[in-house]
Coordinates of C-alpha atoms in Angstrom, one line a residue:
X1108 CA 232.7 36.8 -0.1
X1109 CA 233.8 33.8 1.6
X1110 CA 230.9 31.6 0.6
X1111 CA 231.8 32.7 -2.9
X1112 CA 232.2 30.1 -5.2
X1113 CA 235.3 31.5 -7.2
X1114 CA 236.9 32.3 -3.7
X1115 CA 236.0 28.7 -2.6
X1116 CA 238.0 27.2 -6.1
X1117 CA 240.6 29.8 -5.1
X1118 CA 241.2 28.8 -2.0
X1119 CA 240.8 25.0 -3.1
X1120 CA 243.3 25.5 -5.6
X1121 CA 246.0 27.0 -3.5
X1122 CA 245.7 24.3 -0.8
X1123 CA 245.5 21.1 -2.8
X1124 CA 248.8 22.5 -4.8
X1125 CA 250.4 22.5 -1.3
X1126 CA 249.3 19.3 0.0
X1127 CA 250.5 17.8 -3.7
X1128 CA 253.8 19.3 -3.2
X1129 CA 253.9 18.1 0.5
X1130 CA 252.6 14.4 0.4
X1131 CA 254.0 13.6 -3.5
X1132 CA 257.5 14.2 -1.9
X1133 CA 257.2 13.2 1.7
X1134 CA 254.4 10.6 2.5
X1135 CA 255.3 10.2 6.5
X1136 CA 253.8 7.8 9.4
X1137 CA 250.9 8.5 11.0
X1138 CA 247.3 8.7 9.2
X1139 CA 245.3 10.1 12.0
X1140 CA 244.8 13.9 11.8
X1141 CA 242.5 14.2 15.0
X1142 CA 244.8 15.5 17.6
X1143 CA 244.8 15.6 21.3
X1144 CA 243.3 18.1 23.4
X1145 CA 245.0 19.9 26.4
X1146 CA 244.6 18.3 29.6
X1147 CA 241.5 15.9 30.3
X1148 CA 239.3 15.6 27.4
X1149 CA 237.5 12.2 26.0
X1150 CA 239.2 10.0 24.0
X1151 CA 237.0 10.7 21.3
X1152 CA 238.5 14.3 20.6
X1153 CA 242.4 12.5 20.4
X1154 CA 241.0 10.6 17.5
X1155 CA 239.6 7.2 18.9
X1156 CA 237.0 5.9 17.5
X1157 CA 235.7 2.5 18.8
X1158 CA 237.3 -0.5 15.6
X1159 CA 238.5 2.3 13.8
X1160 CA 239.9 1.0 10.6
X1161 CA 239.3 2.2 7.2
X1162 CA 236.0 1.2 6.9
X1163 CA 235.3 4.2 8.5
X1164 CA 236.3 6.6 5.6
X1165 CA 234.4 4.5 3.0
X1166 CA 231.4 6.7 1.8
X1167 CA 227.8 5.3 2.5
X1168 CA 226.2 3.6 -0.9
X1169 CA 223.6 5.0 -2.5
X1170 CA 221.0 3.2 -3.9
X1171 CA 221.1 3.6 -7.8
X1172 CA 217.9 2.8 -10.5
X1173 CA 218.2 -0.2 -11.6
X1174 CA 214.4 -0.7 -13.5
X1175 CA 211.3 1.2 -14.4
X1176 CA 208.9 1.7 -11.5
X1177 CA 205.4 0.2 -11.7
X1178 CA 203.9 1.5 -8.8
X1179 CA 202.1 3.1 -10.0
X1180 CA 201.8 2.6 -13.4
X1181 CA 200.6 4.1 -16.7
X1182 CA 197.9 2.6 -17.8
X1183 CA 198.6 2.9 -21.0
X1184 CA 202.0 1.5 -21.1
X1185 CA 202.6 -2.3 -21.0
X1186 CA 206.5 -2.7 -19.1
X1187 CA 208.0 -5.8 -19.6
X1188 CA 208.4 -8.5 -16.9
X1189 CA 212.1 -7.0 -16.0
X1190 CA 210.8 -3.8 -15.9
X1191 CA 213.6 -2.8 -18.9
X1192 CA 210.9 -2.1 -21.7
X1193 CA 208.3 -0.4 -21.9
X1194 CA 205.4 0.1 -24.9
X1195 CA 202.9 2.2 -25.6
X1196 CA 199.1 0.8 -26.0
X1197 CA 196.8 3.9 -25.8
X1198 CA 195.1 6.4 -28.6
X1199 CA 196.9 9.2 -27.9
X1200 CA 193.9 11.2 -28.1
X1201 CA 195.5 14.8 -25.7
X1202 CA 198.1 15.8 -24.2
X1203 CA 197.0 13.9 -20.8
X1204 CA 197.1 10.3 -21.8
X1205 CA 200.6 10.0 -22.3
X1206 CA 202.4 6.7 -21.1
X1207 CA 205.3 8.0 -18.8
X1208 CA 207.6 5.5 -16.2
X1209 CA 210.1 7.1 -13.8
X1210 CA 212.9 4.5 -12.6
X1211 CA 212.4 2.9 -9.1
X1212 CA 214.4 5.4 -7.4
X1213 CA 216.1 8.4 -7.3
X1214 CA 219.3 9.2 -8.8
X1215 CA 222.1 9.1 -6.8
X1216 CA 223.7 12.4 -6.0
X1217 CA 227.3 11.6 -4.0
X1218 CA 229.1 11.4 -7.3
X1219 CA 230.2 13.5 -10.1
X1220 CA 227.5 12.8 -12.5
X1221 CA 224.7 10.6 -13.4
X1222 CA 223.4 8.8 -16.8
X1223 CA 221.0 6.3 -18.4
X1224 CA 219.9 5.5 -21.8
X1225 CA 217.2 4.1 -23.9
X1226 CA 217.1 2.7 -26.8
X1227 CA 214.3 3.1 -29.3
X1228 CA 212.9 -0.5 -30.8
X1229 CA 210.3 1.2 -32.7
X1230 CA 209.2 4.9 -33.2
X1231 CA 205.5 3.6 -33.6
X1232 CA 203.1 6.4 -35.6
X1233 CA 204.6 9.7 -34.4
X1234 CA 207.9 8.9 -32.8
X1235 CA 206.8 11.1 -29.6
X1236 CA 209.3 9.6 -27.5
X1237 CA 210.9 11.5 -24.6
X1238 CA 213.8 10.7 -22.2
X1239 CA 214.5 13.4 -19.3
X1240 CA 214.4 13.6 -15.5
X1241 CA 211.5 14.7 -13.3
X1242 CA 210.7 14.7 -9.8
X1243 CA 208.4 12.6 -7.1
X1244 CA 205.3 14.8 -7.8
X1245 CA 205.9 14.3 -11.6
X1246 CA 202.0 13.2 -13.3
X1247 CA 203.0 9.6 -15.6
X1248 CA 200.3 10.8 -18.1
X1249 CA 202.6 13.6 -19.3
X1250 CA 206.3 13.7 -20.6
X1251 CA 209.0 14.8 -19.1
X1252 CA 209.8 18.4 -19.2
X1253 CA 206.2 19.5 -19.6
X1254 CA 205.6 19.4 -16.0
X1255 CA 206.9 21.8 -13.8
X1256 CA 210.6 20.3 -12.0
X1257 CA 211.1 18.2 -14.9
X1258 CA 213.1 18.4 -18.1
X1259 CA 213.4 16.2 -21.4
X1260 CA 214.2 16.3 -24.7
X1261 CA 211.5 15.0 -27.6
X1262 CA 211.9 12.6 -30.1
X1263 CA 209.2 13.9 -32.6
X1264 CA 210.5 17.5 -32.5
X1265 CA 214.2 17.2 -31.3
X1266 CA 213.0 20.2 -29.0
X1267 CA 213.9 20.6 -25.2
X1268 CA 210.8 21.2 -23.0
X1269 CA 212.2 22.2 -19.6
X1270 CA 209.1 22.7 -17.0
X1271 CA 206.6 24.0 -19.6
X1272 CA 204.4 22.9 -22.4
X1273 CA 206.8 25.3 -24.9
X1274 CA 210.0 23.4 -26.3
X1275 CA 212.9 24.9 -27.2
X1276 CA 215.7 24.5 -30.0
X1277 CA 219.1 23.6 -29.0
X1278 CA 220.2 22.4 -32.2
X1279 CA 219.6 18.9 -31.0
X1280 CA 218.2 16.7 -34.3
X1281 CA 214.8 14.2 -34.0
X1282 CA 215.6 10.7 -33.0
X1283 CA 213.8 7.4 -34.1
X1284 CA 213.6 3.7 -34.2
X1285 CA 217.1 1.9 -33.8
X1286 CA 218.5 5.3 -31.9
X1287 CA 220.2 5.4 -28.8
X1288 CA 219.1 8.4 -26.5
X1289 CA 221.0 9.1 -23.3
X1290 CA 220.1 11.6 -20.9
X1291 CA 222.8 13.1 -17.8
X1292 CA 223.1 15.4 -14.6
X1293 CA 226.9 16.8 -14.4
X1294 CA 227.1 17.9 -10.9
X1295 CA 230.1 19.5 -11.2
X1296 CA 229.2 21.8 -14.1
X1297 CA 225.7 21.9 -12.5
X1298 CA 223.9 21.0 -16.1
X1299 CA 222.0 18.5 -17.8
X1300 CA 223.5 17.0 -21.0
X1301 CA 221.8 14.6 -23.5
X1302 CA 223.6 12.4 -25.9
X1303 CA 222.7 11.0 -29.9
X1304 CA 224.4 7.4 -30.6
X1305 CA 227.2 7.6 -28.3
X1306 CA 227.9 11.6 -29.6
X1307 CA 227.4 14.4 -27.0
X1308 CA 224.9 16.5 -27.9
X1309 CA 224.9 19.7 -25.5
X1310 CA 224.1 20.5 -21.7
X1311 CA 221.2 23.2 -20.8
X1312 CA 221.8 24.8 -16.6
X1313 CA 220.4 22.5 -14.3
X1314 CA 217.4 24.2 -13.2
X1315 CA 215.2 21.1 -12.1
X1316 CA 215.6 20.3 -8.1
X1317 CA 216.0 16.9 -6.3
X1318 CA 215.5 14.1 -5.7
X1319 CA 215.1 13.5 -9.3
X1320 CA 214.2 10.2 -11.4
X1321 CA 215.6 9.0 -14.9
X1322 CA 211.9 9.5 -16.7
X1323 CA 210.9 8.2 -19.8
X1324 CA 207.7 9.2 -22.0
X1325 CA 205.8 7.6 -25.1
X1326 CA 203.0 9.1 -27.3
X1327 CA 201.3 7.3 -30.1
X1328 CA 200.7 3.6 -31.0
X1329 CA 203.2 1.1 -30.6
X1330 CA 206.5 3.0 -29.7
X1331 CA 208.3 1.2 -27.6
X1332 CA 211.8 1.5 -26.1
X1333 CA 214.9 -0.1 -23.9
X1334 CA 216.0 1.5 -20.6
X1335 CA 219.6 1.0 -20.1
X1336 CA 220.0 2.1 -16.3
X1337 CA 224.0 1.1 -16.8
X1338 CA 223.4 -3.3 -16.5
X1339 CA 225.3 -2.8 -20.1
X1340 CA 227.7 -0.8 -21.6
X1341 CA 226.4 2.5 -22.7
X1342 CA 226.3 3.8 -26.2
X1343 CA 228.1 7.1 -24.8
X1344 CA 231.7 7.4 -22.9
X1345 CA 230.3 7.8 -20.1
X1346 CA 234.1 7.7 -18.6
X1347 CA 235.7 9.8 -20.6
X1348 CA 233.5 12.7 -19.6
X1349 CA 234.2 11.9 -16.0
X1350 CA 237.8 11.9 -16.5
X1351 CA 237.6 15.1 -18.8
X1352 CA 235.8 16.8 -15.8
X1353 CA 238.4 15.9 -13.2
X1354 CA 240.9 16.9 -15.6
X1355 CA 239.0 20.2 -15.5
X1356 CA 239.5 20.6 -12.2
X1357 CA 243.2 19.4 -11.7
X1358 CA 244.1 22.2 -15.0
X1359 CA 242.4 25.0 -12.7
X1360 CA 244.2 23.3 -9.4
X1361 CA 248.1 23.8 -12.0
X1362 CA 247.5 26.8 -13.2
X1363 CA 247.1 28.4 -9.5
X1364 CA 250.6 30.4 -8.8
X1365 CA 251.9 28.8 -5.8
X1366 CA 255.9 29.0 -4.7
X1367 CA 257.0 25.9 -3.7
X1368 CA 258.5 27.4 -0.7
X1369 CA 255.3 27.9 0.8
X1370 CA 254.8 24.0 1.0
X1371 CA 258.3 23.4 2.1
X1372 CA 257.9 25.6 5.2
X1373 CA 254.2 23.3 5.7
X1374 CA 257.0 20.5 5.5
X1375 CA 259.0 21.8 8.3
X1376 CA 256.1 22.9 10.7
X1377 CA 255.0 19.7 10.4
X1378 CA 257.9 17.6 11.0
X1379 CA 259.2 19.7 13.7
X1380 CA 255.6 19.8 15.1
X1381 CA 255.8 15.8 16.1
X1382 CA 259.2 15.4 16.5
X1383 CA 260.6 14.1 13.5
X1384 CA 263.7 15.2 14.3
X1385 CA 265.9 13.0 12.2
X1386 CA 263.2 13.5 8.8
X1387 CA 263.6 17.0 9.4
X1388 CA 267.6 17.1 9.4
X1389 CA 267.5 14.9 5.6
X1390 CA 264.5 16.8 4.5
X1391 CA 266.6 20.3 5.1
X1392 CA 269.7 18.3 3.8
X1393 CA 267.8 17.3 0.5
X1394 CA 266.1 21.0 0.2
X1395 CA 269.4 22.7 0.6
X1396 CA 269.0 26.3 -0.7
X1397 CA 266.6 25.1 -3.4
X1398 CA 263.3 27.3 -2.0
X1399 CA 264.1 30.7 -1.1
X1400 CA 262.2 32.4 2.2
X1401 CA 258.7 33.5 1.6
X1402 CA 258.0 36.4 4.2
X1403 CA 254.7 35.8 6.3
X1404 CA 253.3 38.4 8.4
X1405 CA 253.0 38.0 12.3
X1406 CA 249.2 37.4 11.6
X1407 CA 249.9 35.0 9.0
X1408 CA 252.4 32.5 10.1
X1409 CA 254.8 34.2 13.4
X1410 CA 258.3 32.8 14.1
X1411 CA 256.5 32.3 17.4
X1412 CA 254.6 29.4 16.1
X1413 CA 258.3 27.6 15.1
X1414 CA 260.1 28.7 17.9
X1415 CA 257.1 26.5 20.2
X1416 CA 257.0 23.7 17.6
X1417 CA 261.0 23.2 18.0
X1418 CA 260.6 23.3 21.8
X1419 CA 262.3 20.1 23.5
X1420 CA 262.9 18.6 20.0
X1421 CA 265.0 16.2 20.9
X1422 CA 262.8 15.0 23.9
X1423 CA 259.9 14.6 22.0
X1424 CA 262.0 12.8 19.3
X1425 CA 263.2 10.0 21.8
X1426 CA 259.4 9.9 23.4
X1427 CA 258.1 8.7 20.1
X1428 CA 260.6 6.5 19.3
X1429 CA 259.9 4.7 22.3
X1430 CA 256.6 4.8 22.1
X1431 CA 256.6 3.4 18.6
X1432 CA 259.2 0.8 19.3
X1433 CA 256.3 -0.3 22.2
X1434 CA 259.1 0.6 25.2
X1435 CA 256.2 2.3 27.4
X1436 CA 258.3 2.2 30.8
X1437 CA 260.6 3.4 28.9
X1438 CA 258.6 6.7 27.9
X1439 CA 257.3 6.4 31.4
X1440 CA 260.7 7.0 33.0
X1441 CA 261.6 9.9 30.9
X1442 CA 258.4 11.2 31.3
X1443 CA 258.9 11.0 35.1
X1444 CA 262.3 12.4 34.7
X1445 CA 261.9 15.4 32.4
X1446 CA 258.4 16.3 32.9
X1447 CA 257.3 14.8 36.2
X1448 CA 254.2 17.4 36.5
X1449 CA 252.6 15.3 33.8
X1450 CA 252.1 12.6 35.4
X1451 CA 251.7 13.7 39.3
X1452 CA 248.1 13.2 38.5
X1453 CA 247.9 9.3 37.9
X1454 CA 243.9 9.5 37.1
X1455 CA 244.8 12.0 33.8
X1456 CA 244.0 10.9 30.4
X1457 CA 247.6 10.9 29.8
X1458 CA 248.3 8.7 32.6
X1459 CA 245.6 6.3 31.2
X1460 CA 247.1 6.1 27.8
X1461 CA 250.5 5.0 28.8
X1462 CA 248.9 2.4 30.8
X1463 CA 246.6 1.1 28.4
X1464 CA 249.0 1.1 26.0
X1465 CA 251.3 -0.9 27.8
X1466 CA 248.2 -3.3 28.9
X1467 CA 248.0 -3.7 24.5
X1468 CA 251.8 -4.4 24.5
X1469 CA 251.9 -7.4 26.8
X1470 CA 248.9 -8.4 24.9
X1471 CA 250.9 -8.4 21.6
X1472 CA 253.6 -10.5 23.8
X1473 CA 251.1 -13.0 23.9
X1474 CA 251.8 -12.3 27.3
X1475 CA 247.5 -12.8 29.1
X1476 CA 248.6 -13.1 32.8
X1477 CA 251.0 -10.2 33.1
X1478 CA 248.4 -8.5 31.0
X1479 CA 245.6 -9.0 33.7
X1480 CA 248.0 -8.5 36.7
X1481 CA 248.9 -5.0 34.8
X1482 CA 245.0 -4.4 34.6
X1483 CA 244.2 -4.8 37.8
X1484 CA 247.6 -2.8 39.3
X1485 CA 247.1 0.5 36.9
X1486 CA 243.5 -0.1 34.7
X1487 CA 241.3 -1.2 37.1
X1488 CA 241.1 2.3 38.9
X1489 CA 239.5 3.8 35.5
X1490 CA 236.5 2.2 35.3
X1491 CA 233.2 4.2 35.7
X1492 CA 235.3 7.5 33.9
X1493 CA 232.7 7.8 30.8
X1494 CA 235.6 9.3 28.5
X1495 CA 237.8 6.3 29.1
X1496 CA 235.5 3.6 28.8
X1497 CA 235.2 2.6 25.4
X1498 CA 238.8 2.3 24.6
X1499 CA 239.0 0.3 27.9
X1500 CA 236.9 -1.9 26.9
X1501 CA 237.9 -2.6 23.5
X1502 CA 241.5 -3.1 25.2
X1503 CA 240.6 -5.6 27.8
X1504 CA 238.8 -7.3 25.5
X1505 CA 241.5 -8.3 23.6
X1506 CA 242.2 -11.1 25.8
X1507 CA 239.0 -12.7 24.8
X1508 CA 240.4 -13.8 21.4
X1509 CA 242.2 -16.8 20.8
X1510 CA 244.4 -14.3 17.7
X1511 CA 243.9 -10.6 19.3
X1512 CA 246.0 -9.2 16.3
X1513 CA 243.7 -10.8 13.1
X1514 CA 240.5 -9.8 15.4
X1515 CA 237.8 -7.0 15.3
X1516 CA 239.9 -5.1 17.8
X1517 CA 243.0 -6.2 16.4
X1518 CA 243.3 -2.2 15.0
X1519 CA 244.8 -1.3 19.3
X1520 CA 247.8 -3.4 17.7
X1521 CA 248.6 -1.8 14.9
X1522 CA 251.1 1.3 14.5
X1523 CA 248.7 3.4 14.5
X1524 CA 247.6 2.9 17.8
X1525 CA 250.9 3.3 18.9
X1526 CA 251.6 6.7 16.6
X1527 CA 248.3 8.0 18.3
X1528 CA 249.5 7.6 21.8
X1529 CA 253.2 9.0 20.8
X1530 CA 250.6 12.3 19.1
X1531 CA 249.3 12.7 22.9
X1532 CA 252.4 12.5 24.7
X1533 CA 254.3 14.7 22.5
X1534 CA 251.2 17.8 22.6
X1535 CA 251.3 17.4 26.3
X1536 CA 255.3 17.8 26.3
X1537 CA 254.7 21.1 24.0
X1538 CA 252.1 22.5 26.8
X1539 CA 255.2 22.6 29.1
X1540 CA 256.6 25.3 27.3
X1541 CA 256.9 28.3 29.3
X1542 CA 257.2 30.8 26.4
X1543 CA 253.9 29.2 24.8
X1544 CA 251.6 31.9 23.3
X1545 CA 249.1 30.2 22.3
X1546 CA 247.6 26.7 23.8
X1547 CA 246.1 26.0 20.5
X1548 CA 249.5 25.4 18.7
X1549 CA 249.8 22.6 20.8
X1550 CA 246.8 20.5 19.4
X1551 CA 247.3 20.2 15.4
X1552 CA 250.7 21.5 12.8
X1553 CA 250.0 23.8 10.1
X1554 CA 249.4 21.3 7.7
X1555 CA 246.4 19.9 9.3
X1556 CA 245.0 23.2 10.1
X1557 CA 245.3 23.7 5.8
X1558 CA 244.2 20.4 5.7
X1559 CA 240.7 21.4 8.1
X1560 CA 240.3 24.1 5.3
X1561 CA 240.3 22.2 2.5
X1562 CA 237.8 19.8 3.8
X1563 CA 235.6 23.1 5.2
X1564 CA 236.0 24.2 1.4
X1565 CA 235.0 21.0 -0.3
X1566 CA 232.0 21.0 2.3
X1567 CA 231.0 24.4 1.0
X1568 CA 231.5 24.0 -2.5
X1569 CA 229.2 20.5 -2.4
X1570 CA 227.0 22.7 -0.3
X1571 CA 226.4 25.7 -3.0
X1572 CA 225.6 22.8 -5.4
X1573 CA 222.7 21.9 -3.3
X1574 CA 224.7 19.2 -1.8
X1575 CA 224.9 17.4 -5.1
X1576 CA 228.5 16.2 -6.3
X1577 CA 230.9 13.8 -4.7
X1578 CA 231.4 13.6 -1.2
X1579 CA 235.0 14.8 -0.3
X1580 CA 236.9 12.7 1.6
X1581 CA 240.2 13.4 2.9
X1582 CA 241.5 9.9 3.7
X1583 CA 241.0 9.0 0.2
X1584 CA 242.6 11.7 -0.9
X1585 CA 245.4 11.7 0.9
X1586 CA 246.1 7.5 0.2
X1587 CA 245.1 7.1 -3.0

């Protein structure tokens, strides 16, 4: 049931309505959702990665068709030096000497739908021209959508022929010379769609599998046609069916019944989870009694889980302000003074942090030679721990550069850095809580847990579609 598609669009629904109603009202510091882990762990599970910056959330290009393949060719088609054209020079004697071309690649797949067009110069004796998709074992002496894996719709007959010899009617008309012929995969809707002079024509269910390549086919004497793999503008919209299909989505996302209570209580975990003390007082001061209680069971959402996220409030509040304000001896002393048991071991992760980020902060002072005096007094003893050492390194190298901040490491400068090292002070503060239930409550807020399970459901959704569709990604989401 869980792996159910309408339970994932269900589940989808209800959390993206939340996180709208939580980040379109209060859009707070702090970007990094990878939390710390009880006690020692590597740096890698508080969220460090080595030049972290955005680059990291940018999805991976795909390559794209951008001509007709030639390798290997038809030879009865004659393709034109830029690999755009292509015309047909056989006799067209059976059903095996057709001229077919696939594009030089695949189609890409991380998106939410593909298109191409062609354009028909001249429809030649029989106008047996064909535009579809097929796959890498597809034979170029047969058109698309006779072969099994492929599918195309034929210009002669106006028939679709989807992995047999058989076409079938649609209602889509003929097409000849001076047409424009489009042909599209809609991941989302899992179909293939064809298109008549910029006018949609109809979809069929995708039932052709990947990787698949824009295919073209022609039939009798000089036919000939333009590919139009998207270097121009396109006959059809393609846009507006794009934006139709995330309107789609967004419509289903409204017209899930959410009260808006639900999300302010997210609201609260969250800000009392990290010590937000002062958001927290003007975010209850701006609700007011607007959003009346929602009950949750004990197994749903406990007043357990509350009563530890409000633990030392106020402690955890001045520990972050510190820490953002880049007063480390500061958060030091109050660290030694309220919860000295962190930091009687001065080889824990914790311990490293502090120091590391106070190593960054003279760094930032353009201060070098109380920077090295610091590293060898409190740094220098972590060398050789495999956990610690990238983000030692990356730190200490920061002296090599002339302009640290406008460097490749100049991200250990930012606020971030700074937010991530107040995230790992204030979990450690919450596993001093005597009355804590459960050490996991410690490690991420409500919100991020929801936020976990909207990636998981995106994951699975992309996942059911044969891992066709666009790639979720959170960080855009969440910024854009």
């Amino acid at each position: 049931f869980y792996s159910h598609p309408s339970f994932i669009r269900l589940l989808y629904g209800l959390l993206a309505r939340a996180i709208s109603h939580t980040f379109h009202n209060w859009m707070l510091n702090g970007d990094d959702w990878s939390r710390v882990r009880l006690n020692d762990v590597s740096l890698a599970q508080m969220g460090w990665t080595r030049g972290s910056s955005n680059e990291n959330f940018m999805e991976e290009d795909e390559p794209v068709p951008r001509r007709l393949n030639t390798n290997p060719s038809s030879p009865v088609l004659v393709i034109s030096p830029d690999k755009l054209s292509a015309q047909y020079s056989g006799d067209s004697r059976h059903g095996h000497d057709v001229g077919a071309a696939q594009a030089d690649c695949s189609i890409p797949v991380k998106r939410l739908l593909y298109y191409f067009e062609i354009t028909v110069k001249d429809r030649g004796q029989r106008g047996c021209v064909s535009i579809g998709f097929t796959d890498r074992h597809f034979k170029i002496c047969r058109h698309p959508g006779w072969e099994p894996n492929s599918c195309g719709y034929h210009g002669d007959d106006g028939l679709l022929y989807c992995a047999q010899g058989k076409g079938e009617r649609f209602g889509f008309p003929t097409f000849t010379t001076g047409d424009t012929v489009g042909a599209g995969i809609n991941y989302a809707a899992q179909d293939i769609f064809f298109t008549l002079n910029g006018k949609f024509l109809g979809s069929v269910p995708k039932n052709v599998i990947g990787p698949l390549y824009p295919t073209i086919g022609l039939h009798s004497p000089n036919e000939k046609v333009e590919v139009n793999f998207g270097q121009r503008s396109f006959a059809y919209d393609i846009e507006q069916l794009v934006q139709e299909e995330r309107d789609k989505l967004q419509s289903t996302i409204e017209n899930v019944s959410l009260p808006l209570s639900i999300s302010h209580r997210i609201v609260r975990s969250y800000l009392m989870h990290y010590g937000y003390q002062d958001t927290l007082k003007s975010f209850d001061t701006a609700s007011g009694n607007t959003f009346p209680p929602v009950i949750f069971s004990p197994q749903e959402m406990g007043n357990e889980s509350l009563n530890e996220e409000s633990y030392a409030l106020e402690h955890r509040k001045l520990l972050r302000k510190l820490i953002r304000s880049g007063d480390i001896d500061s958060a030091l002393s109050k660290l030694r003074e309220w919860y000295p048991r962190l930091l009687q071991d001065d080889m824990s992760t914790i311990c490293f942090l502090l120091h590391c980020q106070k190593f960054i902060e003279l760094v930032t002072e353009s201060r070098s030679e109380a920077a090295i005096n610091y590293a060898r007094l409190e740094l220098q003893k972590f060398y050789g721990i495999n956990t610690l050492e990238d983000l030692l390194k990356d730190a200490v190298a920061l002296l090599a550069y002339e302009d640290p901040k406008h460097s490749d490491l100049g991200y250990l400068l930012s606020l971030t850095q700074r937010e991530a090292v107040a995230d790992a002070i204030n979990a450690m503060v919450l596993s001093t809580n005597p009355a804590l239930q459960n050490p996991e409550h410690v490690l991420t807020s409500s919100l991020e847990k929801l936020l976990k399970q909207l990636t998981v459901c995106n994951i699975m959704r992309r996942d059911l579609n044969g891992r066709q569709g666009e790639v979720f990604n959170l960080h855009k989401l969440l910024h854009g």
